[in-house]
PDB file of C-alpha atoms in Angstrom:
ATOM      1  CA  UNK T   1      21.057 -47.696   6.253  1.00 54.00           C
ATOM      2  CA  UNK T   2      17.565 -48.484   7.698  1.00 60.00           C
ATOM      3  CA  UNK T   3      17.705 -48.452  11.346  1.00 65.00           C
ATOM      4  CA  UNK T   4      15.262 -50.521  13.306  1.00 71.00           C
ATOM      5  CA  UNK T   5      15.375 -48.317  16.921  1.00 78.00           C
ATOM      6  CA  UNK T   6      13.703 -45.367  14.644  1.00 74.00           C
ATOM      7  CA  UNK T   7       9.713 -44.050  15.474  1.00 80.00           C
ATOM      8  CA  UNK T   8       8.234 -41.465  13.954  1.00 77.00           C
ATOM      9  CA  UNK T   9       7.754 -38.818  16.241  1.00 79.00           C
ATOM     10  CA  UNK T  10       4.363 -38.326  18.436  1.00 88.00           C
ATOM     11  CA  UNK T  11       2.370 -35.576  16.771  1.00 92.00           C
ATOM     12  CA  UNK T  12      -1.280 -34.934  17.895  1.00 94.00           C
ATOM     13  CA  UNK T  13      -4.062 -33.360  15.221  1.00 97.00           C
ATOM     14  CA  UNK T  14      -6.062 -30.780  16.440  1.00 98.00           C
ATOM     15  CA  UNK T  15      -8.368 -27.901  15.037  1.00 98.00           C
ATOM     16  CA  UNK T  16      -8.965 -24.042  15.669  1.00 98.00           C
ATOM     17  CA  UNK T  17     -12.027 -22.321  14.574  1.00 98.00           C
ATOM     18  CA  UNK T  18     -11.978 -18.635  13.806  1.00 98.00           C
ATOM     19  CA  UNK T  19     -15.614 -17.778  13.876  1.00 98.00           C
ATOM     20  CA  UNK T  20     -16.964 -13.826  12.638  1.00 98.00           C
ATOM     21  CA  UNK T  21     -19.832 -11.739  12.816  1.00 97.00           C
ATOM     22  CA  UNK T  22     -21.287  -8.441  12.851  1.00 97.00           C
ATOM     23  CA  UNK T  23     -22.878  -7.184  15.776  1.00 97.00           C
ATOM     24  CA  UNK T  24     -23.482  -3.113  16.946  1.00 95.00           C
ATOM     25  CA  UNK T  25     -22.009  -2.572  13.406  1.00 95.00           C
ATOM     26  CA  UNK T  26     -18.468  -4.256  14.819  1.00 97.00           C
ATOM     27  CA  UNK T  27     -16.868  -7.227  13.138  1.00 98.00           C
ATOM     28  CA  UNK T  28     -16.984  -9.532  16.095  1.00 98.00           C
ATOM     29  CA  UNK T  29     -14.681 -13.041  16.862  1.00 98.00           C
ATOM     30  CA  UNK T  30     -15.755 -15.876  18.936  1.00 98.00           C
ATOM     31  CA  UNK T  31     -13.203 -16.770  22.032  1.00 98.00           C
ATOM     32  CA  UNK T  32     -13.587 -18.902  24.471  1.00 98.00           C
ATOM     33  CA  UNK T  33     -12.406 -18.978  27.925  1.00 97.00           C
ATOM     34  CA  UNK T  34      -9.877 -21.684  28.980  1.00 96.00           C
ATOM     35  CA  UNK T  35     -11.279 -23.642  31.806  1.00 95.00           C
ATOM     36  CA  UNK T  36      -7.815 -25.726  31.582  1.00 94.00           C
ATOM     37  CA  UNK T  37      -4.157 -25.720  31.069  1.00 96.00           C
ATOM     38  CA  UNK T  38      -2.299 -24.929  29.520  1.00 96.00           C
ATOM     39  CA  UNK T  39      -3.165 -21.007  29.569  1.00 97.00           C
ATOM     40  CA  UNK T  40      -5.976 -21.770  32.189  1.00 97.00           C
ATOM     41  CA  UNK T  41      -8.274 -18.325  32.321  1.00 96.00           C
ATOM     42  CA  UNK T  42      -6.679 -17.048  28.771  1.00 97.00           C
ATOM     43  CA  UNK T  43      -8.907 -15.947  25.978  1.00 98.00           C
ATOM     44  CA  UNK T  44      -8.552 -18.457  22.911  1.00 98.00           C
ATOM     45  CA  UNK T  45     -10.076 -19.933  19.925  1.00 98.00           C
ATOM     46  CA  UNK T  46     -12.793 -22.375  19.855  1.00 98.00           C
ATOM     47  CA  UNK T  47     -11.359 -25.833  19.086  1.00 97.00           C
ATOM     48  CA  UNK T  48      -9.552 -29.167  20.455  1.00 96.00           C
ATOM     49  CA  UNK T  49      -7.840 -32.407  19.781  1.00 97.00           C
ATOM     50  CA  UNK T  50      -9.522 -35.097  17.214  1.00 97.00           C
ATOM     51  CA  UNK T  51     -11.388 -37.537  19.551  1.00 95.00           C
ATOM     52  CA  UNK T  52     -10.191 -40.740  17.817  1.00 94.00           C
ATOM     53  CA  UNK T  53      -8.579 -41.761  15.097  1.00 92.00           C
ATOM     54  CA  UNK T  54     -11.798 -42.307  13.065  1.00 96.00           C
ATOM     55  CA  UNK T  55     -12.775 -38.565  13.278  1.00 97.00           C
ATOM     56  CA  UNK T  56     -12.228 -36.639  10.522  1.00 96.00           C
ATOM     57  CA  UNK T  57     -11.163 -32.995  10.260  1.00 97.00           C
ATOM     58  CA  UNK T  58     -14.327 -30.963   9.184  1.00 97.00           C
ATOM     59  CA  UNK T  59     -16.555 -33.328  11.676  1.00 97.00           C
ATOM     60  CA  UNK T  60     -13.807 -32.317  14.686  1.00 97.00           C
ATOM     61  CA  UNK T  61     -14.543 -28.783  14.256  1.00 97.00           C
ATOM     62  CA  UNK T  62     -17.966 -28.745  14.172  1.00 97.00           C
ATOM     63  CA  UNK T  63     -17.912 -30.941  17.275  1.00 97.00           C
ATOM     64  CA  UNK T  64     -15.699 -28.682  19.246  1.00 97.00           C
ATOM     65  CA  UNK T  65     -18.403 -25.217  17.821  1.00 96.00           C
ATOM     66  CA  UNK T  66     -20.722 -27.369  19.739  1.00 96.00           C
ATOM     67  CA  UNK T  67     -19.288 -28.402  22.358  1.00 96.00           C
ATOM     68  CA  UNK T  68     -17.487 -25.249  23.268  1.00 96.00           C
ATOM     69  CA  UNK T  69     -19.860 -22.583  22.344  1.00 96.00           C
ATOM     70  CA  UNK T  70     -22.980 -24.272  21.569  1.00 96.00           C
ATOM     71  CA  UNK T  71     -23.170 -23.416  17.977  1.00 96.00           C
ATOM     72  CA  UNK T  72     -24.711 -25.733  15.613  1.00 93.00           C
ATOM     73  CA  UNK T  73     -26.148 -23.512  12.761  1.00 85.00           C
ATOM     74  CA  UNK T  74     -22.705 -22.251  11.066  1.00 92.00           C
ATOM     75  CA  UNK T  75     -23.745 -23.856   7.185  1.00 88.00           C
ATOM     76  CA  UNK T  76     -20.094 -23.535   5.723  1.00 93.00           C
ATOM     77  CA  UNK T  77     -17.148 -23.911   7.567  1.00 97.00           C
ATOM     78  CA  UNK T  78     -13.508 -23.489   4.778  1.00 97.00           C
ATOM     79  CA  UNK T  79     -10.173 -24.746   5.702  1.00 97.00           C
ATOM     80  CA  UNK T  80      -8.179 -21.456   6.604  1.00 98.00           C
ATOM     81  CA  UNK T  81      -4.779 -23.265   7.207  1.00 98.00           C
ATOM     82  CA  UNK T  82      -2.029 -25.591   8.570  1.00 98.00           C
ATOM     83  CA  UNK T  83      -0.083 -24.510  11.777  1.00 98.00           C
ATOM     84  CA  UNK T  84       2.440 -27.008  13.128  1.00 96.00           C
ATOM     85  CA  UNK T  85       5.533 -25.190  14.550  1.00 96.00           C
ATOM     86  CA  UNK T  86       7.412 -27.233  16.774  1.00 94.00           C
ATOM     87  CA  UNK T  87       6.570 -25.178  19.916  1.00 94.00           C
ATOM     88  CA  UNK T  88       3.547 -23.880  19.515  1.00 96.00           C
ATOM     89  CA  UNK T  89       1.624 -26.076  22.092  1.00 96.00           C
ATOM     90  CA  UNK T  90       3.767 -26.924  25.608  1.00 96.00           C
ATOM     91  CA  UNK T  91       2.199 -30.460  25.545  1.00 94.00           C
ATOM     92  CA  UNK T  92       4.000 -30.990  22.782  1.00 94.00           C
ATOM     93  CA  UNK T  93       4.135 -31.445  19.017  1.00 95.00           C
ATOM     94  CA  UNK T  94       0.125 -30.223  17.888  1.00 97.00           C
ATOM     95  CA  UNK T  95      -0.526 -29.868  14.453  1.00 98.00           C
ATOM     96  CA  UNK T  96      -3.794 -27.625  14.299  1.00 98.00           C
ATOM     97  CA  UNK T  97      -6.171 -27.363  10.996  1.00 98.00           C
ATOM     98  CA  UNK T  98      -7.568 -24.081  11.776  1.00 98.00           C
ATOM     99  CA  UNK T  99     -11.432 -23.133   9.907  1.00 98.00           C
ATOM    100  CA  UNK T 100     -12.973 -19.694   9.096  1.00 98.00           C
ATOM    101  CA  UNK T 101     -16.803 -18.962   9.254  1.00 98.00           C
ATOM    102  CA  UNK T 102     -18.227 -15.388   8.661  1.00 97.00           C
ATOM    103  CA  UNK T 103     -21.833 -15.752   9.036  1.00 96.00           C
ATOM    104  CA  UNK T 104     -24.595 -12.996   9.721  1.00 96.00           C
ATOM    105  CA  UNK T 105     -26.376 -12.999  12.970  1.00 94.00           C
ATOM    106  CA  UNK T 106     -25.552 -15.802  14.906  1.00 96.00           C
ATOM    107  CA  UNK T 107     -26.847 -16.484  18.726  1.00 95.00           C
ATOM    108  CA  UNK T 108     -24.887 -15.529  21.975  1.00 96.00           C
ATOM    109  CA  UNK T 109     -22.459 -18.527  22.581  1.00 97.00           C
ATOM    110  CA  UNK T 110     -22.777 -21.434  25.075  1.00 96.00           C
ATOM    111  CA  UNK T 111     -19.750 -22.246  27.064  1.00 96.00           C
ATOM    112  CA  UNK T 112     -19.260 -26.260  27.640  1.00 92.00           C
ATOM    113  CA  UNK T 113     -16.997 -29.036  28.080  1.00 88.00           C
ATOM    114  CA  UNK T 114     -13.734 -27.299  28.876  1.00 86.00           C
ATOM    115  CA  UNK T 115     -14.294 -23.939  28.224  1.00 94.00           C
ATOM    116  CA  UNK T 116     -14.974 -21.625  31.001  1.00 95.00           C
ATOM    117  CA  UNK T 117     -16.725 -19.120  29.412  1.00 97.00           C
ATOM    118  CA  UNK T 118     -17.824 -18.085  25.497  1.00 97.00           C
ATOM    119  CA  UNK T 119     -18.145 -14.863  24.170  1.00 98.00           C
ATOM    120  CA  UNK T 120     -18.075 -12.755  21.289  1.00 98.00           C
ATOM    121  CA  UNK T 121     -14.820 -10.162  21.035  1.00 98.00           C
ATOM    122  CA  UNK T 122     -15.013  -6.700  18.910  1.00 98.00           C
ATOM    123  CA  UNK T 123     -11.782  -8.171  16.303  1.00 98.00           C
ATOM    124  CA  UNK T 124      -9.899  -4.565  16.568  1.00 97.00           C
ATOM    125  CA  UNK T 125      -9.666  -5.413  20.630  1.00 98.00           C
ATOM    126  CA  UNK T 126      -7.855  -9.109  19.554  1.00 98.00           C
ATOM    127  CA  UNK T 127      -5.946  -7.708  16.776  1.00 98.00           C
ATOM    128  CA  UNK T 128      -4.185  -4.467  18.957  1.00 97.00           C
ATOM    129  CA  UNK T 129      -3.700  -7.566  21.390  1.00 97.00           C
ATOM    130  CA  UNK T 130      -5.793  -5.789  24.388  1.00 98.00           C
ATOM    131  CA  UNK T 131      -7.080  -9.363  24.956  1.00 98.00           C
ATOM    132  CA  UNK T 132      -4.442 -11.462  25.180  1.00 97.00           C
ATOM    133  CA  UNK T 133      -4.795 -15.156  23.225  1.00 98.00           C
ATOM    134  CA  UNK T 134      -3.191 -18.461  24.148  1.00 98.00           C
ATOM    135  CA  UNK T 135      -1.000 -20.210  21.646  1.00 98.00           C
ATOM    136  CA  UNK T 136      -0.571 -18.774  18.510  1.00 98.00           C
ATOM    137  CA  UNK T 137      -4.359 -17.735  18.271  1.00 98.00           C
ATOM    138  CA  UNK T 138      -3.345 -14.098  17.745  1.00 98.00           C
ATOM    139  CA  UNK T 139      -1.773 -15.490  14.433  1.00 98.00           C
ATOM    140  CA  UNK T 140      -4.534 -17.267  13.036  1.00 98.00           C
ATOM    141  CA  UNK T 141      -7.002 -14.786  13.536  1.00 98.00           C
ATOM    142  CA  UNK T 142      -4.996 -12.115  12.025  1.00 98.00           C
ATOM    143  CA  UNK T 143      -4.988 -14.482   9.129  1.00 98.00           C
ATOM    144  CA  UNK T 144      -8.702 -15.468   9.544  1.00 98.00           C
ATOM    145  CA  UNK T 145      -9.164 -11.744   9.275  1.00 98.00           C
ATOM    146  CA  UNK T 146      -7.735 -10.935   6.055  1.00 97.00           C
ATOM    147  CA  UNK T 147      -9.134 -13.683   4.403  1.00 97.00           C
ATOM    148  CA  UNK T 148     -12.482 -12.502   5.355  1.00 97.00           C
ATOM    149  CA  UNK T 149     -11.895  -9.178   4.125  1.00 97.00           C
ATOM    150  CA  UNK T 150     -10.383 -10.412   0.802  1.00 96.00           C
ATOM    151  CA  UNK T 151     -13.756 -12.436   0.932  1.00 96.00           C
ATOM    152  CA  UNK T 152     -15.609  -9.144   0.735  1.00 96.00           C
ATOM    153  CA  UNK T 153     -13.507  -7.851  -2.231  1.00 96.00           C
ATOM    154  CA  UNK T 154     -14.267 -10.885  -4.233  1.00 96.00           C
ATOM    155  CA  UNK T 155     -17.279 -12.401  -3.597  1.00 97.00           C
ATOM    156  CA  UNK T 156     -21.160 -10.534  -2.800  1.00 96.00           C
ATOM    157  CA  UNK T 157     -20.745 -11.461   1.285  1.00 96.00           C
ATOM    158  CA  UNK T 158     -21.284  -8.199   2.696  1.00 97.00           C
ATOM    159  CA  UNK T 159     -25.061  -8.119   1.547  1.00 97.00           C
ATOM    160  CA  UNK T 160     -26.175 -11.692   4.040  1.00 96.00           C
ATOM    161  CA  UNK T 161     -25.268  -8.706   6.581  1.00 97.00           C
ATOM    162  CA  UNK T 162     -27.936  -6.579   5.124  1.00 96.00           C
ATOM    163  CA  UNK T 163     -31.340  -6.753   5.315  1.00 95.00           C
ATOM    164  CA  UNK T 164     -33.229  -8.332   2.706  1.00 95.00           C
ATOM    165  CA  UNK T 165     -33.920  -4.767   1.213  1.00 96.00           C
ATOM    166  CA  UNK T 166     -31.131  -2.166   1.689  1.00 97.00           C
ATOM    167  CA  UNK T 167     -29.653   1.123   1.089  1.00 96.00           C
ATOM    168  CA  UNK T 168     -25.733   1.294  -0.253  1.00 96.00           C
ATOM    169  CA  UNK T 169     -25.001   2.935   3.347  1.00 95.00           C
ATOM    170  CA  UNK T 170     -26.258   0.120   4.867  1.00 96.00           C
ATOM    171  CA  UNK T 171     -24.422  -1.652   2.187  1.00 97.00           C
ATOM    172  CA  UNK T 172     -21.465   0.298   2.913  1.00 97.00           C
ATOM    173  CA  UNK T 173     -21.330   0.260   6.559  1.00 97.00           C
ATOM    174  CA  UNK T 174     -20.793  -3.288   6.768  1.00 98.00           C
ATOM    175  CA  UNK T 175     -17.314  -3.101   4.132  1.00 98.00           C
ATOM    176  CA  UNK T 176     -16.449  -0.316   6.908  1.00 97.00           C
ATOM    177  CA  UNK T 177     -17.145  -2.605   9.474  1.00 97.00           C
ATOM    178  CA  UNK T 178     -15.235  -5.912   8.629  1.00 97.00           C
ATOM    179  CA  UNK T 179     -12.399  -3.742   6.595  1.00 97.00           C
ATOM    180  CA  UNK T 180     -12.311  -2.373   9.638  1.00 95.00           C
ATOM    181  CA  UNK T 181     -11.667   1.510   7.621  1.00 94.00           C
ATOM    182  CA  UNK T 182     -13.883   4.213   7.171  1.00 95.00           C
ATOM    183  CA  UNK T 183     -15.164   4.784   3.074  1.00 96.00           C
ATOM    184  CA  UNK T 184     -15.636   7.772   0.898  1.00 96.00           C
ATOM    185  CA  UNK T 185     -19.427   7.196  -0.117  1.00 95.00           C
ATOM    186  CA  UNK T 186     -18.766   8.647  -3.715  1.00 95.00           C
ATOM    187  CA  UNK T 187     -16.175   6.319  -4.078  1.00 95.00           C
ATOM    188  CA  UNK T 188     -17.986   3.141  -2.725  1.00 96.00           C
ATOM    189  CA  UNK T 189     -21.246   3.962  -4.946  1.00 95.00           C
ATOM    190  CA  UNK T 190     -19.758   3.976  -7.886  1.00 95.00           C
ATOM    191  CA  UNK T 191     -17.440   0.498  -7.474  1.00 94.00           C
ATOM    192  CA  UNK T 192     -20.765  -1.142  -6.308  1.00 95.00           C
ATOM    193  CA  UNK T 193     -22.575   0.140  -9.223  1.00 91.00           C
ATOM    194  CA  UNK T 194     -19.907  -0.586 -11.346  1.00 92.00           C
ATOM    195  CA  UNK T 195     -19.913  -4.305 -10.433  1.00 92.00           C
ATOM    196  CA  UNK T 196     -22.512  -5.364 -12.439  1.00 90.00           C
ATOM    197  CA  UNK T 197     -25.268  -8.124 -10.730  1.00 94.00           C
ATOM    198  CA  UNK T 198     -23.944  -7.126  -7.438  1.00 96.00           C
ATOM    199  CA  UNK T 199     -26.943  -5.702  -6.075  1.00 97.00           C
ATOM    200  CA  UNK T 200     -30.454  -4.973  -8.133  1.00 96.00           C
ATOM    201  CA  UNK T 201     -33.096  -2.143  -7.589  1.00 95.00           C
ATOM    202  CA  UNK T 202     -35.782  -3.050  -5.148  1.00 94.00           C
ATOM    203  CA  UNK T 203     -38.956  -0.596  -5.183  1.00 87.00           C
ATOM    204  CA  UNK T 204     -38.961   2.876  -4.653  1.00 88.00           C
ATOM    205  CA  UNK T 205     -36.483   5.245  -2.701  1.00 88.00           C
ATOM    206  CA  UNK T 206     -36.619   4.487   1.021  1.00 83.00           C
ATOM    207  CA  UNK T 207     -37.576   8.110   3.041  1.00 80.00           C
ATOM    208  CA  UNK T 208     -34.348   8.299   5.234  1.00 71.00           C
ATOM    209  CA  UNK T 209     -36.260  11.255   7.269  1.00 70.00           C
ATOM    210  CA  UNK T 210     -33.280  13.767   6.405  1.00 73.00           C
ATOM    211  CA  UNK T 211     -32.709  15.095   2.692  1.00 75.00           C
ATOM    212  CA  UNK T 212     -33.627  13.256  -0.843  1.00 83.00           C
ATOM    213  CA  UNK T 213     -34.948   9.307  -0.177  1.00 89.00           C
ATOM    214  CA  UNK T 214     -32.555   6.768  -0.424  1.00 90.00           C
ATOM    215  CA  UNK T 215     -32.361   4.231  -2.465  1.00 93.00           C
ATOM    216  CA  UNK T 216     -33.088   0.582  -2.192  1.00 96.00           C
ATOM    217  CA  UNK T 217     -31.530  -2.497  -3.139  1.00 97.00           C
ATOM    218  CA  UNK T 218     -31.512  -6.802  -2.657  1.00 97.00           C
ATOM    219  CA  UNK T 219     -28.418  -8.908  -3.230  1.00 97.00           C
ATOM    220  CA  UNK T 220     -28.298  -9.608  -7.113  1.00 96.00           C
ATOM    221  CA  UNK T 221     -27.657 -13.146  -8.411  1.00 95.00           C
ATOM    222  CA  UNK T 222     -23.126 -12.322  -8.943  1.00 93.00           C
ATOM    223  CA  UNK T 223     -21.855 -14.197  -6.457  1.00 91.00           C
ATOM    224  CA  UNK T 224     -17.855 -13.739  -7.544  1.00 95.00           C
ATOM    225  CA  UNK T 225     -17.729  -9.531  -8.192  1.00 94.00           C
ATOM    226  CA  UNK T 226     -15.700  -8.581 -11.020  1.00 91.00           C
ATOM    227  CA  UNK T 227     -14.110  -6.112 -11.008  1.00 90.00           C
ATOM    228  CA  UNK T 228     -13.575  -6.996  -7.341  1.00 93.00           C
ATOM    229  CA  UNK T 229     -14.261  -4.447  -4.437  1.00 93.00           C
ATOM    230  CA  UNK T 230     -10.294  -3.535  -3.885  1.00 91.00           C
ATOM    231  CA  UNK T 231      -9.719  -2.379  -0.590  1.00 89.00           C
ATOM    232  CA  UNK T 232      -7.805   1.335  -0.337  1.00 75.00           C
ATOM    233  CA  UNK T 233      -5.141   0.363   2.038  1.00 64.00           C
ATOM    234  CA  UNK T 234      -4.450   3.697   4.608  1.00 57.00           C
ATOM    235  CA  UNK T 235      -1.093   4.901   4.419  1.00 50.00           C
ATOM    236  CA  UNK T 236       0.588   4.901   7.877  1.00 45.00           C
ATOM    237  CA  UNK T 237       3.110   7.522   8.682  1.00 40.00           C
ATOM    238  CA  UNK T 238       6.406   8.155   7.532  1.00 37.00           C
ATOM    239  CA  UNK T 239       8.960   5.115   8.278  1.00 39.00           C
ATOM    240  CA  UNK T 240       6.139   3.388   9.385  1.00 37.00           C
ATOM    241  CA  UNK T 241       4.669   0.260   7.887  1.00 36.00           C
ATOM    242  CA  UNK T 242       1.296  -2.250   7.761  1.00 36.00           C
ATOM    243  CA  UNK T 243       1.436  -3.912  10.634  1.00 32.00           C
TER     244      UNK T 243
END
């Protein structure tokens, strides 16, 4: 039976941007500073409510990068995911559409609007929760995370951290940085020289001013690596697990 005293419950649309970089050889995550409540003076993704109904999604986000941290020059912005549990947000029911970004050398953040403060935060600092995140911001960046470091498996991202013309341990230093593991270099040599049109020869051996010249490369035209650059996983110790 159809009854006529029934409305669909209030639910407001929001997004969440998790936003990474390298910087001092660190993956790095952009927070802002809650100038608001709820969670006034907590750390917490960039990101807010739709500001009409006419909005959409994708233009949202890159309206709240601005707004909140001043940054306008992210060129790709993909959907991450969908988080809508009931009591997530203590306003009440918020549905956000959270967006991942990992770009190479972007500016120090702008705060505005209502974000006290913007800043970028070493990821291993978020993740072992020594800065504490409002919502459920420590989810989604966990899971911005690992999709960025599947990224680097799959795809040639790790060399728009390199310069133009680079060694494989500049190469390799920034898979240690954003898998967030140290690499055998053996190892690592041979999967990216096994992955053919990952990276080309670029001139002669580069003098490293300690034993035999090193040798150079540029990004080579694969964009999708096959075979893929599988992360080693570390063991952890017995009856532990991956956290």
């Amino acid at each position: 039976m159809h009854d006529d005293t029934w409305e669909p419950p209030r639910i407001l649309l929001a997004v969440d941007l998790v936003i990474l970089t390298l910087r001092g050889g660190r993956l790095h995550l952009l927070l802002v500073r809650r100038g608001i409540e709820p969670f006034v003076g907590r750390a917490a993704l960039p990101g807010g409510f739709l500001a009409d109904e006419r909005e959409d999604i994708l233009s949202a986000a890159r309206r709240e990068l601005r707004e909140e941290a001043g940054l306008t020059d992210i060129p790709h912005l993909e959907q991450l995911g969908t988080y809508g549990e009931p009591d997530r947000d203590p306003r009440g029911r918020v549905v956000s559409v959270a967006h991942l970004a990992v770009v190479p050398r972007l500016p120090e953040p702008v705060a505005g609007t209502d974000a006290a403060a913007a800043e970028w935060t070493p990821v291993d600092d978020v993740l072992a929760e020594r800065v504490p995140l409002a919502f459920d911001h420590l989810r989604i960046v966990a899971e911005g995370v690992e999709r960025a470091r599947s990224k680097l498996e799959h795809t040639g991202l790790a060399t728009a951290f390199c310069p133009e013309v680079f060694t494989l341990t500049e190469l390799q230093q920034v898979y240690e940085a954003v898998w967030g593991t140290p690499l055998d270099p053996r190892n690592f040599y041979r999967k990216v020289q096994g992955t053919k049109g990952f990276v080309i020869p670029a001139g002669p051996p580069r003098s490293t001013g300690t034993g035999r010249p090193a040798r150079v490369y540029r990004a080579g035209p694969r964009r999708d690596l096959y075979p893929p650059m599988i992360r080693t996983v570390p063991t952890t110790a017995a009856g532990g697990g991956k956290r």
